[in-house]
Coordinates of C-alpha atoms and ligand atoms in Angstrom, one line a residue:
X391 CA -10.2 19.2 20.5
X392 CA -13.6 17.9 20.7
X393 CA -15.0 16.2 23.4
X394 CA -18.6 15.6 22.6
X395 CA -20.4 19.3 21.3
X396 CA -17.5 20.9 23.0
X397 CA -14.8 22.2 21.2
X398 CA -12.3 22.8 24.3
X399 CA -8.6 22.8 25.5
X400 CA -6.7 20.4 27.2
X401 CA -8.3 20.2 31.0
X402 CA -4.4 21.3 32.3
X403 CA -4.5 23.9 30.0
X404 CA -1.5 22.8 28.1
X405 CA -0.8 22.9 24.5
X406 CA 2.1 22.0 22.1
X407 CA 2.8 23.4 18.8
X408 CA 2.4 21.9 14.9
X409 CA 5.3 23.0 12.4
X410 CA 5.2 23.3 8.8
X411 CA 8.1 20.9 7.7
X412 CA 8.9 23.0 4.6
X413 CA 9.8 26.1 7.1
X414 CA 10.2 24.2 10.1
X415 CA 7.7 27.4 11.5
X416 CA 5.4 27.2 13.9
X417 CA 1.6 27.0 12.1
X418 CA -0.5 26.2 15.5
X419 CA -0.5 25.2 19.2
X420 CA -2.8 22.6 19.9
X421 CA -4.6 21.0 23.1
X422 CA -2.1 18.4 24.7
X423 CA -4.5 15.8 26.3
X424 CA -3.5 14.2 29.2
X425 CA -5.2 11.2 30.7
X426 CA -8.1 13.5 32.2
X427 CA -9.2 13.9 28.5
X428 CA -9.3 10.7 27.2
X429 CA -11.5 9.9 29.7
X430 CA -14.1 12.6 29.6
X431 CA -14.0 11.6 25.5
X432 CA -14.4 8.3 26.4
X433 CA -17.4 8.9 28.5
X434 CA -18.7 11.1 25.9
X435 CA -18.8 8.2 23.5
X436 CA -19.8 5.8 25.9
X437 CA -23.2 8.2 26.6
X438 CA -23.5 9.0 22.7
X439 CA -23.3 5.0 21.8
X440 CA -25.8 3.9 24.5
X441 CA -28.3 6.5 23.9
X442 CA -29.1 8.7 20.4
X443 CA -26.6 7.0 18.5
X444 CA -27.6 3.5 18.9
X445 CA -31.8 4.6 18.7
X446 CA -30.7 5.9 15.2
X447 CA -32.0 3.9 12.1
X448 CA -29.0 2.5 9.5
X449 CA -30.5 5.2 7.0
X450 CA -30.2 7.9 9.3
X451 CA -26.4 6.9 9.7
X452 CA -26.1 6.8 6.0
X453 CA -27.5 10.1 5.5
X454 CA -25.1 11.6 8.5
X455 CA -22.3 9.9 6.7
X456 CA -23.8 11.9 3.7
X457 CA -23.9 14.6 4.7
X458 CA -20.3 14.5 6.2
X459 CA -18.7 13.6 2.9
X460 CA -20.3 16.9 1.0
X461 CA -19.2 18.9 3.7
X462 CA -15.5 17.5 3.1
X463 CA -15.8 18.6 -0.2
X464 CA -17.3 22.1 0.2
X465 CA -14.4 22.6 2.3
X466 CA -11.7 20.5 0.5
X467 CA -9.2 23.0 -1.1
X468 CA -9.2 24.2 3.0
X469 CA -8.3 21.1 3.9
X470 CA -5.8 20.1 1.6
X471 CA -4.2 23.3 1.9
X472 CA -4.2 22.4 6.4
X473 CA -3.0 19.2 5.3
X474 CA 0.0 20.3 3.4
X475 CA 0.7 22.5 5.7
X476 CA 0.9 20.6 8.6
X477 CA 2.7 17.3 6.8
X478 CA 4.4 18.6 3.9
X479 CA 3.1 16.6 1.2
X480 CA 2.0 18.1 -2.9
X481 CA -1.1 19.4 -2.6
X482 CA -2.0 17.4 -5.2
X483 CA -1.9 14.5 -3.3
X484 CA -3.7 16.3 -0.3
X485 CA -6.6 17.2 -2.7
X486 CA -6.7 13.6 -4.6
X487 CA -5.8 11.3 -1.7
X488 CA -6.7 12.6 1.7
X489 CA -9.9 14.8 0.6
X490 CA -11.2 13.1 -2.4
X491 CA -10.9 9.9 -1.8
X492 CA -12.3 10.3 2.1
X493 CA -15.2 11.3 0.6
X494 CA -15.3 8.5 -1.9
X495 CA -14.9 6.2 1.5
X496 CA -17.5 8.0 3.9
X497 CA -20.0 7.6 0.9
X498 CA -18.7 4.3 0.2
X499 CA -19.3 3.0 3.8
X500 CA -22.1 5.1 4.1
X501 CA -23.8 2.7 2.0
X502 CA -23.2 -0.8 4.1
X503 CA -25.0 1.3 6.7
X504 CA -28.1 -0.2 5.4
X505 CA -26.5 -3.9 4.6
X506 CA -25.7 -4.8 7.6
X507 CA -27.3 -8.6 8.4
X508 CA -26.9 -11.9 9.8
X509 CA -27.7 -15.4 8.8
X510 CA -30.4 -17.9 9.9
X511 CA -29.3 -21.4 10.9
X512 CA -31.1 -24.9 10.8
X513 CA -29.2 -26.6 14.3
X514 CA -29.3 -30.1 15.6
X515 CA -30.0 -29.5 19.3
X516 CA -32.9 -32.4 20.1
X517 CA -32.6 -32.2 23.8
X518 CA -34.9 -31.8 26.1
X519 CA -37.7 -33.6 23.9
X520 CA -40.7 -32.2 22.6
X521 CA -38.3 -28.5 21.8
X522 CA -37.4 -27.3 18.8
X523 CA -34.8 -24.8 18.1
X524 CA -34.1 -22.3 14.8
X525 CA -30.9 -20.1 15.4
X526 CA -29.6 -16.9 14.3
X527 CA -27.0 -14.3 14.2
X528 CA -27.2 -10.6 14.9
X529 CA -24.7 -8.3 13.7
X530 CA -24.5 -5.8 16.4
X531 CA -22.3 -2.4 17.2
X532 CA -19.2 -2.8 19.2
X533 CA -19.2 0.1 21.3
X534 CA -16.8 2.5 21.9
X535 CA -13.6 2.9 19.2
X536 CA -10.4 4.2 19.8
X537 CA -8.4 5.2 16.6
X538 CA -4.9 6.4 17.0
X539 CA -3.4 7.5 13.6
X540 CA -0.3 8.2 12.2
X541 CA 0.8 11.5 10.2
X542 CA 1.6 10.3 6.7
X543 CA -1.8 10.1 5.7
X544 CA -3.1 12.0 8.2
X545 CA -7.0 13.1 6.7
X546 CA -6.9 9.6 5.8
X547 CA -6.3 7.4 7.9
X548 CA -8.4 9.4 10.2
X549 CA -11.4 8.5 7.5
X550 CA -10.4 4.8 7.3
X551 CA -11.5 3.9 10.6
X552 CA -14.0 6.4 11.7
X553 CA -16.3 5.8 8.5
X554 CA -16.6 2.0 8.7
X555 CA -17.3 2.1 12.5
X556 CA -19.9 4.8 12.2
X557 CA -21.5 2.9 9.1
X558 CA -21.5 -0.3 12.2
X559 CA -23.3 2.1 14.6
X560 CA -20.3 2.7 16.7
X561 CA -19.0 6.0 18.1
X562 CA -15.4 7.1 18.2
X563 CA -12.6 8.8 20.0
X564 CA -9.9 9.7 17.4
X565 CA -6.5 10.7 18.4
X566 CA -4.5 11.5 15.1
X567 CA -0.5 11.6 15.2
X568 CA 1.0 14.6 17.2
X569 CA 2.5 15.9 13.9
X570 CA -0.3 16.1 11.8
X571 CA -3.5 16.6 14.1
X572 CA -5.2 19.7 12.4
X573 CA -7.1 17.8 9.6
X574 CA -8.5 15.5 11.8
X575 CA -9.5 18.3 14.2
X576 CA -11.6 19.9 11.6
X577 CA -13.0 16.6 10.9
X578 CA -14.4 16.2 14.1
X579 CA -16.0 20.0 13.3
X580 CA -17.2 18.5 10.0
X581 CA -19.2 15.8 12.1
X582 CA -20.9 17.9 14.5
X583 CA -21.8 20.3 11.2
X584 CA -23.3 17.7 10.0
X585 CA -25.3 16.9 12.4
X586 CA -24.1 13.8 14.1
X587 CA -25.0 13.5 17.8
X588 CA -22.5 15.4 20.2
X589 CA -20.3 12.6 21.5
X590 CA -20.2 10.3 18.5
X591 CA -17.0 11.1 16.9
X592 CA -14.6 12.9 19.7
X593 CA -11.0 14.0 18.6
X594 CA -8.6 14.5 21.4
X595 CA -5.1 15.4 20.3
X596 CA -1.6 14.9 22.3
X597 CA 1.2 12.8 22.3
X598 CA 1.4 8.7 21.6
X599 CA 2.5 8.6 25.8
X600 CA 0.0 10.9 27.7
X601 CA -3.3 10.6 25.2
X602 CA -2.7 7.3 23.0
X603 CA -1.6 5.2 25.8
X604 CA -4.1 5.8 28.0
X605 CA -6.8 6.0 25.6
X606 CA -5.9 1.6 24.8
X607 CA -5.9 1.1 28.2
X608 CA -9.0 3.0 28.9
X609 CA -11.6 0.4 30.1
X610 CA -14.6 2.1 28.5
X611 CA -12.8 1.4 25.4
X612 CA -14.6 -1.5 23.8
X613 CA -12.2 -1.9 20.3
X614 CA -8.7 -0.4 19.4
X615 CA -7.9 0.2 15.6
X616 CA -4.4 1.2 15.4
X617 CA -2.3 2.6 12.3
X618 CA 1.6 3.1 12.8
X619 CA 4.8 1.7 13.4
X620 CA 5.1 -2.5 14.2
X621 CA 6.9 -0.9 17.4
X622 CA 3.8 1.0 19.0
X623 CA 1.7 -1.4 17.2
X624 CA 3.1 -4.2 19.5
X625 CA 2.5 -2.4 22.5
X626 CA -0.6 -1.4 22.1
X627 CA -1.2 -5.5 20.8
X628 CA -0.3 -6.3 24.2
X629 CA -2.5 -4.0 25.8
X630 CA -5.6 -5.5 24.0
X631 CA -4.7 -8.2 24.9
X632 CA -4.4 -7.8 28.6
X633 CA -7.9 -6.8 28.8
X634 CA -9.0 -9.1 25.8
X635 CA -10.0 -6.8 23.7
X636 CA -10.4 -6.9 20.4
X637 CA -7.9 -4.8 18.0
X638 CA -7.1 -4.0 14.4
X639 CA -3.2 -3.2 13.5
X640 CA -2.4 -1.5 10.2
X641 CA 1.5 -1.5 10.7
X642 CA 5.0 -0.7 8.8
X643 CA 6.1 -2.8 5.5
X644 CA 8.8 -3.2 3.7
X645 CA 7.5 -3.9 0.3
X646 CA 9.4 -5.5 -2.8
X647 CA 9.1 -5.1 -6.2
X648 CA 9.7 -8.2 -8.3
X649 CA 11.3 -7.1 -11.9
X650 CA 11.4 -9.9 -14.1
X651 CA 13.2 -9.6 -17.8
X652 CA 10.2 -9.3 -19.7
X653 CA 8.7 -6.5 -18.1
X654 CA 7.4 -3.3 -19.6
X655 CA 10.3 -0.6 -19.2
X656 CA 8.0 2.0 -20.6
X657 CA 6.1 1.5 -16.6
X658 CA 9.2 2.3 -14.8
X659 CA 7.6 5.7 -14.4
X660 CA 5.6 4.5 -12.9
X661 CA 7.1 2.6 -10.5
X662 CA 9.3 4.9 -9.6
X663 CA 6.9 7.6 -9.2
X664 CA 4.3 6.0 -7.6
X665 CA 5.5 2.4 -6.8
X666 CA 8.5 4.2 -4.5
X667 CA 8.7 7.7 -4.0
X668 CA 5.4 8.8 -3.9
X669 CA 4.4 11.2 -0.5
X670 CA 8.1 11.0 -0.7
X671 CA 8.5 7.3 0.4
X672 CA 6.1 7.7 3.2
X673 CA 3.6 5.5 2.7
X674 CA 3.8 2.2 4.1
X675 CA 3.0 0.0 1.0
X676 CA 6.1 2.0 -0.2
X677 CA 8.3 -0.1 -2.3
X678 CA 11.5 0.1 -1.0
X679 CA 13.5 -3.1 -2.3
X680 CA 13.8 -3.2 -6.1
X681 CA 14.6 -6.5 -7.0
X682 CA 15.3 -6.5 -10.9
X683 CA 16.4 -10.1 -13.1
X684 CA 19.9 -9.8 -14.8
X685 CA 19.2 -9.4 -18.3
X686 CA 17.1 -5.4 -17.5
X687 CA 19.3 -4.7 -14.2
X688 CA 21.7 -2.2 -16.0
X689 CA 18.9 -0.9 -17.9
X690 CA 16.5 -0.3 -15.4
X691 CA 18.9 0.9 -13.0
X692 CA 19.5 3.7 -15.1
X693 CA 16.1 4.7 -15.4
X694 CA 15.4 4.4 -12.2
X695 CA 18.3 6.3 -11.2
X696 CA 17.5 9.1 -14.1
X697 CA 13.9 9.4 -12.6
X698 CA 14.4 9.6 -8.8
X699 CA 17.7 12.0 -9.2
X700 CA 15.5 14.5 -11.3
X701 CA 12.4 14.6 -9.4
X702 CA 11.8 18.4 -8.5
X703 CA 12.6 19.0 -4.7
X704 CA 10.3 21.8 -2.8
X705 CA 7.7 23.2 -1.3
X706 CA 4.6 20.8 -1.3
X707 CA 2.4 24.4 -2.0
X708 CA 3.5 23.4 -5.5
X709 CA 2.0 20.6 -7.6
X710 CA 5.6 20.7 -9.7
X711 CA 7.3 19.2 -6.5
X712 CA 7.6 15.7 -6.5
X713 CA 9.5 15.4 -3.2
X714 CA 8.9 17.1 -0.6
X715 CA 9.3 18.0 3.5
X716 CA 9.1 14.6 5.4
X717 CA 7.0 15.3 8.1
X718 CA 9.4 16.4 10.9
X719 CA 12.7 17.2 11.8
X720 CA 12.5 14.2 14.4
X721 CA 12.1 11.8 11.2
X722 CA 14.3 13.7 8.8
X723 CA 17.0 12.8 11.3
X724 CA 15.9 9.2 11.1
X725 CA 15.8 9.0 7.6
X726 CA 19.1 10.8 7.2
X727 CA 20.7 8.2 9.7
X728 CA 19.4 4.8 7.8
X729 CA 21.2 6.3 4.8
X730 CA 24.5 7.1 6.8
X731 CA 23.8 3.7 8.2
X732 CA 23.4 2.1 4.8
X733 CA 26.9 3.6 3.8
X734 CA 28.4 2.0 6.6
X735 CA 27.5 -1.5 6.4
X736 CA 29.5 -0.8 2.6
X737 CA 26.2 -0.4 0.3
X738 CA 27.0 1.9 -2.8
X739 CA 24.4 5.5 -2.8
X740 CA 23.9 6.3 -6.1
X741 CA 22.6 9.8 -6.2
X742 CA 24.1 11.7 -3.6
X743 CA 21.4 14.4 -3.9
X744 CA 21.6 18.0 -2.3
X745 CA 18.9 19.2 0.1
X746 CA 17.4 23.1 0.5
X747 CA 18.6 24.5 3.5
X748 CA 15.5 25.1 5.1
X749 CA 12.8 22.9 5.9
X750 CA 13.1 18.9 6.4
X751 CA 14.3 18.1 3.3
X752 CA 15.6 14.5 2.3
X753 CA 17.0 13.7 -1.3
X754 CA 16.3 10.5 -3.2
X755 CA 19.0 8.2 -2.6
X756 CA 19.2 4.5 -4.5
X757 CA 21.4 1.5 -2.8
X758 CA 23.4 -0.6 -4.9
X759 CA 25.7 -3.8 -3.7
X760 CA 23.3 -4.2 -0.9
X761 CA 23.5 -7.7 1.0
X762 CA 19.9 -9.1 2.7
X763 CA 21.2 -8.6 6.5
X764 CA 22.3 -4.7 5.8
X765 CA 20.0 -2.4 7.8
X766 CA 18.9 -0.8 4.9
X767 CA 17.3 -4.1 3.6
X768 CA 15.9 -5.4 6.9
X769 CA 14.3 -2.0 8.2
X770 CA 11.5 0.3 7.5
X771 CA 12.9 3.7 6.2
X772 CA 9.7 5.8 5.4
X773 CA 11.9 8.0 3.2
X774 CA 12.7 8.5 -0.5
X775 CA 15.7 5.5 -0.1
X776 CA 15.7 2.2 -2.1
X777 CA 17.3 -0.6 -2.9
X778 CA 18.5 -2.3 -6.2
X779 CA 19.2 -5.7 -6.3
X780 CA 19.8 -8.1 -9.1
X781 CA 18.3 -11.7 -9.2
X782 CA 19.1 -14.4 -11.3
X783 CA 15.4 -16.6 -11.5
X784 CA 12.2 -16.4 -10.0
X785 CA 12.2 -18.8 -7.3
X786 CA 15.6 -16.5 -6.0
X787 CA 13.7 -13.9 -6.0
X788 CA 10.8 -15.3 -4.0
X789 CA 13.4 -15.8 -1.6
X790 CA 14.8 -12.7 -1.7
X791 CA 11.0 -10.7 -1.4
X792 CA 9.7 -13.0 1.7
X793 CA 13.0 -12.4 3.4
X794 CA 11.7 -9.7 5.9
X795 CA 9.6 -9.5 8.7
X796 CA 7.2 -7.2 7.0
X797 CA 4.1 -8.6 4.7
X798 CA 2.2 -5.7 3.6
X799 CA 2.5 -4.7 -0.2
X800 CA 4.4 -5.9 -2.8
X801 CA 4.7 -5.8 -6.9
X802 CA 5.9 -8.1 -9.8
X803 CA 6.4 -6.8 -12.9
X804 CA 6.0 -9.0 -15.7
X805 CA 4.8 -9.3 -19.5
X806 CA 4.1 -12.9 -18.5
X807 CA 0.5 -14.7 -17.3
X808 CA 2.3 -17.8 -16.3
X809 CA 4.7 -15.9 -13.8
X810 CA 2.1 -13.8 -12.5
X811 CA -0.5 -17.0 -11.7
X812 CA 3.6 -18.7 -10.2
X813 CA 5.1 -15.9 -8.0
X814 CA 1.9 -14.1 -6.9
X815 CA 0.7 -17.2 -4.3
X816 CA 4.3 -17.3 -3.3
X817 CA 4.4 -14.0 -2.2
X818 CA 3.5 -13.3 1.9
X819 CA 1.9 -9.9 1.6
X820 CA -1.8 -8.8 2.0
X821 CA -1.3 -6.7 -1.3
X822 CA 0.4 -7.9 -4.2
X823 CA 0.3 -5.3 -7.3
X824 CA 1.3 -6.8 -11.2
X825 CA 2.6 -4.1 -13.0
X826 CA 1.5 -1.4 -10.9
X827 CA 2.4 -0.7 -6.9
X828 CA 1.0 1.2 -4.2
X829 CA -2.3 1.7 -5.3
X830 CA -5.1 0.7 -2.6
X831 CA -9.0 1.2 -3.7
X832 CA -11.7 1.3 -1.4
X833 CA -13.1 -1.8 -2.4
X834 CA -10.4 -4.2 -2.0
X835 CA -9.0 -5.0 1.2
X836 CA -5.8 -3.4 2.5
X837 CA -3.5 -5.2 5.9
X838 CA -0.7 -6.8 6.5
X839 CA 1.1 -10.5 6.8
X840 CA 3.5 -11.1 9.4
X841 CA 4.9 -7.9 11.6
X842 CA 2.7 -5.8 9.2
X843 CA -0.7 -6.3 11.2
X844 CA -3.7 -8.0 12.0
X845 CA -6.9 -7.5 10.4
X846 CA -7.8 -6.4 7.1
X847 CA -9.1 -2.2 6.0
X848 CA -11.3 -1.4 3.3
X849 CA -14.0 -3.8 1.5
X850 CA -17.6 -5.2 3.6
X851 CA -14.6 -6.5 5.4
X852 CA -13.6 -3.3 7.3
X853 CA -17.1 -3.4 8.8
X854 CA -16.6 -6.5 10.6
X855 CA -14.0 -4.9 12.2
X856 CA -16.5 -2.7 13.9
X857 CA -19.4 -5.7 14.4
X858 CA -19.7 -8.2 17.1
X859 CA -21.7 -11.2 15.9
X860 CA -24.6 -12.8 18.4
X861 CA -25.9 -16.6 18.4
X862 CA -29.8 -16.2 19.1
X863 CA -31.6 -19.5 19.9
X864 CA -34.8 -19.3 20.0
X865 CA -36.8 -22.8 21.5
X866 CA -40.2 -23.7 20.5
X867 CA -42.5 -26.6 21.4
X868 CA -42.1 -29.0 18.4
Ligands
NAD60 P1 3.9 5.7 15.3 O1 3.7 4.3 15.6 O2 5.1 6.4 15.9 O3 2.7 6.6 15.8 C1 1.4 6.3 15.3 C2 0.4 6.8 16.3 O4 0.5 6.1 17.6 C3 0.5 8.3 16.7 O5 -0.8 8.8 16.8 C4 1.2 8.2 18.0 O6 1.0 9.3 18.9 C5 0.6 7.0 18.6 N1 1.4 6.3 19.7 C6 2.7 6.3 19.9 N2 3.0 5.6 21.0 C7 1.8 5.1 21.5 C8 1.5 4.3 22.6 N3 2.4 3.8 23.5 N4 0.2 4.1 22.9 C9 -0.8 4.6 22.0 N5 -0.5 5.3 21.0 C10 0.8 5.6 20.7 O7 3.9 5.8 13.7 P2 4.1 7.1 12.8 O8 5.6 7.4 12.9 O9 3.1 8.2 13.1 O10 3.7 6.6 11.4 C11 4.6 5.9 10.5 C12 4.3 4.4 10.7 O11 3.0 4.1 10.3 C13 5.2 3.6 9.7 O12 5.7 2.5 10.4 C14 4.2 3.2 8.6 O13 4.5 2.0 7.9 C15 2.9 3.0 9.4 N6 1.7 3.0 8.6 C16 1.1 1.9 8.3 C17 -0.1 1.9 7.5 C18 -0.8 0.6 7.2 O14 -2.0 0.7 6.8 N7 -0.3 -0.6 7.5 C19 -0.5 3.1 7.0 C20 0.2 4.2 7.3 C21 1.3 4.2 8.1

């Protein structure tokens, strides 16, 4: 772990291991940090963010953050390679998503370091007489993050929260998912390479009960960003809470695709591939009901069903594998259960695909004659499972996409300007893709409706995330 410039062990001593999900063999044991570490982190930050950190100038954060996102590239093909590794996914992805584009982010934050600025205000305050008054805000630091991430993304994730709060001026202790906690570790070497002041950005690594929990109660903790499951995310809510403070939560979805008759088949490549199985249906923008109009179901059915049944299954070391490992045995089980579930409640599986024998493989598997209260329709798989509905008109299928407790992501898929300016204001999600699905950019900002969070990632907006605003009044005789 590190723990300002230390790079250290758990204080107990103890240590748990990482397994490669397309082996299920043991790559590494790492630190398990109990409550003792968390604080020492926590203190760590505290000293960093009221002394060298905060003294710094906004360029000299900019050029840290730099600085930080060369050094992820010099060492990217490492660190895709530890990524797949440690989660499974194509290395592709690990090079394009959690390398590349975290250095596209760190440089792309890196930037508002220097933007950062409040308003003035004309007020009315006339009392007592003879004063006049001219007001105005400071943008200033919060203090002291906690991040707790989860393994799908692991690289990530990590980079969505720790580069907007450093670009604020805040410093960080990161605790990455238990699973996947090896990138974000040599992050945190990355940092200190660079040349940020020790304590800045800590990493401690352990379990969601003995190191995240304690970290969100932790009262030197001065802002939580949280991304996981609506589950831990409402926990953790209610921590905040309890000691007011404030909190970001990226959470789970449960994402529709709207498929209206006059759509472009040629894109349901597309949407397959990257609207549904891509990272192998863990990603939580992930769409996982299909909702498709009468007059294309049949059709597009059967595309969809010829894509996801031929994917190529293996090792994630291999750019040709399209589905791979899910991240542990743990979650293959659950994944594995929702579609033993699924066939329960009476929906039809399609594909009935076969699995390696080693490593936690799941195979694509498409529902048909799904009903709206079915399991499979009302709860967040994380797998390479979908739905296929048909729909009659738009307004049903409205219906049909809002019906869920979720509001993250969602697509429609149309030839049509007058649907899209119709269905996408009637659509309760914080993304809404047309004709594409699951793409996020840096730029545009990425959080949920409803039991899919609070708060918003990416864009200037992600910064206020990390900023507390102060009202400064300043008297003078009139
Ligand atoms: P998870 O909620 O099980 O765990 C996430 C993190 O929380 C881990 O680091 C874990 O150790 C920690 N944790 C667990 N219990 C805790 C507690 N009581 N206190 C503090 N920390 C605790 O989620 P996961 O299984 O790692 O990730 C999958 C979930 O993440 C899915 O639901 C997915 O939709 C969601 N997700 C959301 C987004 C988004 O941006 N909205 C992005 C990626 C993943």
């Amino acid at each position: 772990m590190t723990v300002g410039a230390q790079s250290c062990d758990a204080l107990s001593g103890k240590s748990f291991a990482v397994y490669d999900p397309a082996t299920g063999g043991e790559l590494a044991q790492v630190p398990a940090a109990g409550p003792e570490d968390v604080d020492a982190a926590v203190k760590a930050a505290r000293v960093a963010f009221e002394g060298q950190w905060s003294a710094l100038p906004a360029i000299a954060r900019q050029n840290l953050m730099l600085k930080l996102a060369d050094l992820l590239e010099d060492h990217g093909e490492e660190l895709a390679q530890i990524e797949t590794l440690e989660n499974g996914k194509n290395v592709m992805l690990s090079r394009l998503i959690e390398v590349q584009a975290s250095s596209e982010y760190i440089r792309y934050m890196a930037g508002w370091a220097t933007k950062i600025y409040g308003q003035t205000f004309d007020v009315s305050i006339n009392v007592p007489p003879g004063m006049s008054y001219q007001a105005q805000t400071r943008k200033e630091a919060v203090g002291v993050v906690a991040a707790i991430t989860p393994w799908n993304f692991p690289l990530g994730m990590a980079v969505w929260k720790l580069a907007p709060a450093l670009a604020a001026g805040c410093t960080v202790v990161l605790k990455p998912a238990e699973e996947t906690p090896l990138t974000s570790m040599y992050l945190a070497q990355l940092c200190l390479d660079a040349g940020f002041p020790e304590g800045v950005v800590n990493v401690i690594t352990g379990t969601g009960e003995d190191a995240g929990a304690p970290l969100v109660a932790h009262p030197g903790v001065d802002k939580i960003t949280f991304t996981g499951s609506t589950s831990v995310g409402k926990i953790i809510g209610a921590q905040a809470m309890k000691d007011v403070k404030p909190v970001t939560l990226e959470l789970g979805g449960k994402a529709p695709m709207v498929m209206f008759d006059d759509m472009d088949l040629d894109l349901l490549g597309n949407a397959v591939g990257i609207g549904t199985m891509f990272n192998t249906g863990q990603t939580c923008t992930s769409g996982t009901r299909l909702y498709i109009q009468k007059g294309i179901y049949e059709k597009a059915l059967e595309v969809i069903a010829g894509i996801a049944g031929s994917l190529p299954m293996g090792s994630g070391l291999s750019t040709a594998n399209m589905i791979n490992p899910v991240v542990s045995a743990k979650h293959q089980q659950h994944v594995k259960s929702c579609v033993a579930r699924a066939i329960e409640e009476g929906a039809t599986p399609l594909l009935n695909g076969v699995t390696p024998n080693q490593g936690y493989y799941v195979a694509p598997e498409i529902f048909t004659n799904t009903t709206q209260d079915m399991s499979i329709m009302r709860n967040e798989v994380f797998g390479p499972v979908i739905s296929v509905t048909p729909f009659e008109d738009g307004d049903e299928a409205m219906t049909l996409a809002n019906d869920t407790i979720y509001g993250l992501g969602a697509s429609i898929w149309t030839t049509d300007v007058n649907k899209v300016m119709r269905y996408v204001p009637k659509i309760k999600a914080g993304t809404v893709w047309v004709n594409a699905h699951n793409i996020p950019d840096m730029n545009m900002p990425f959080g949920g409706y409803k039991q899919s969070g609070i708060g918003r990632e990416h864009g200037a907006g992600a910064l206020e995330n990390y900023l507390e605003t102060k009202s400064v009044c300043v008297a003078y005789p009139a």
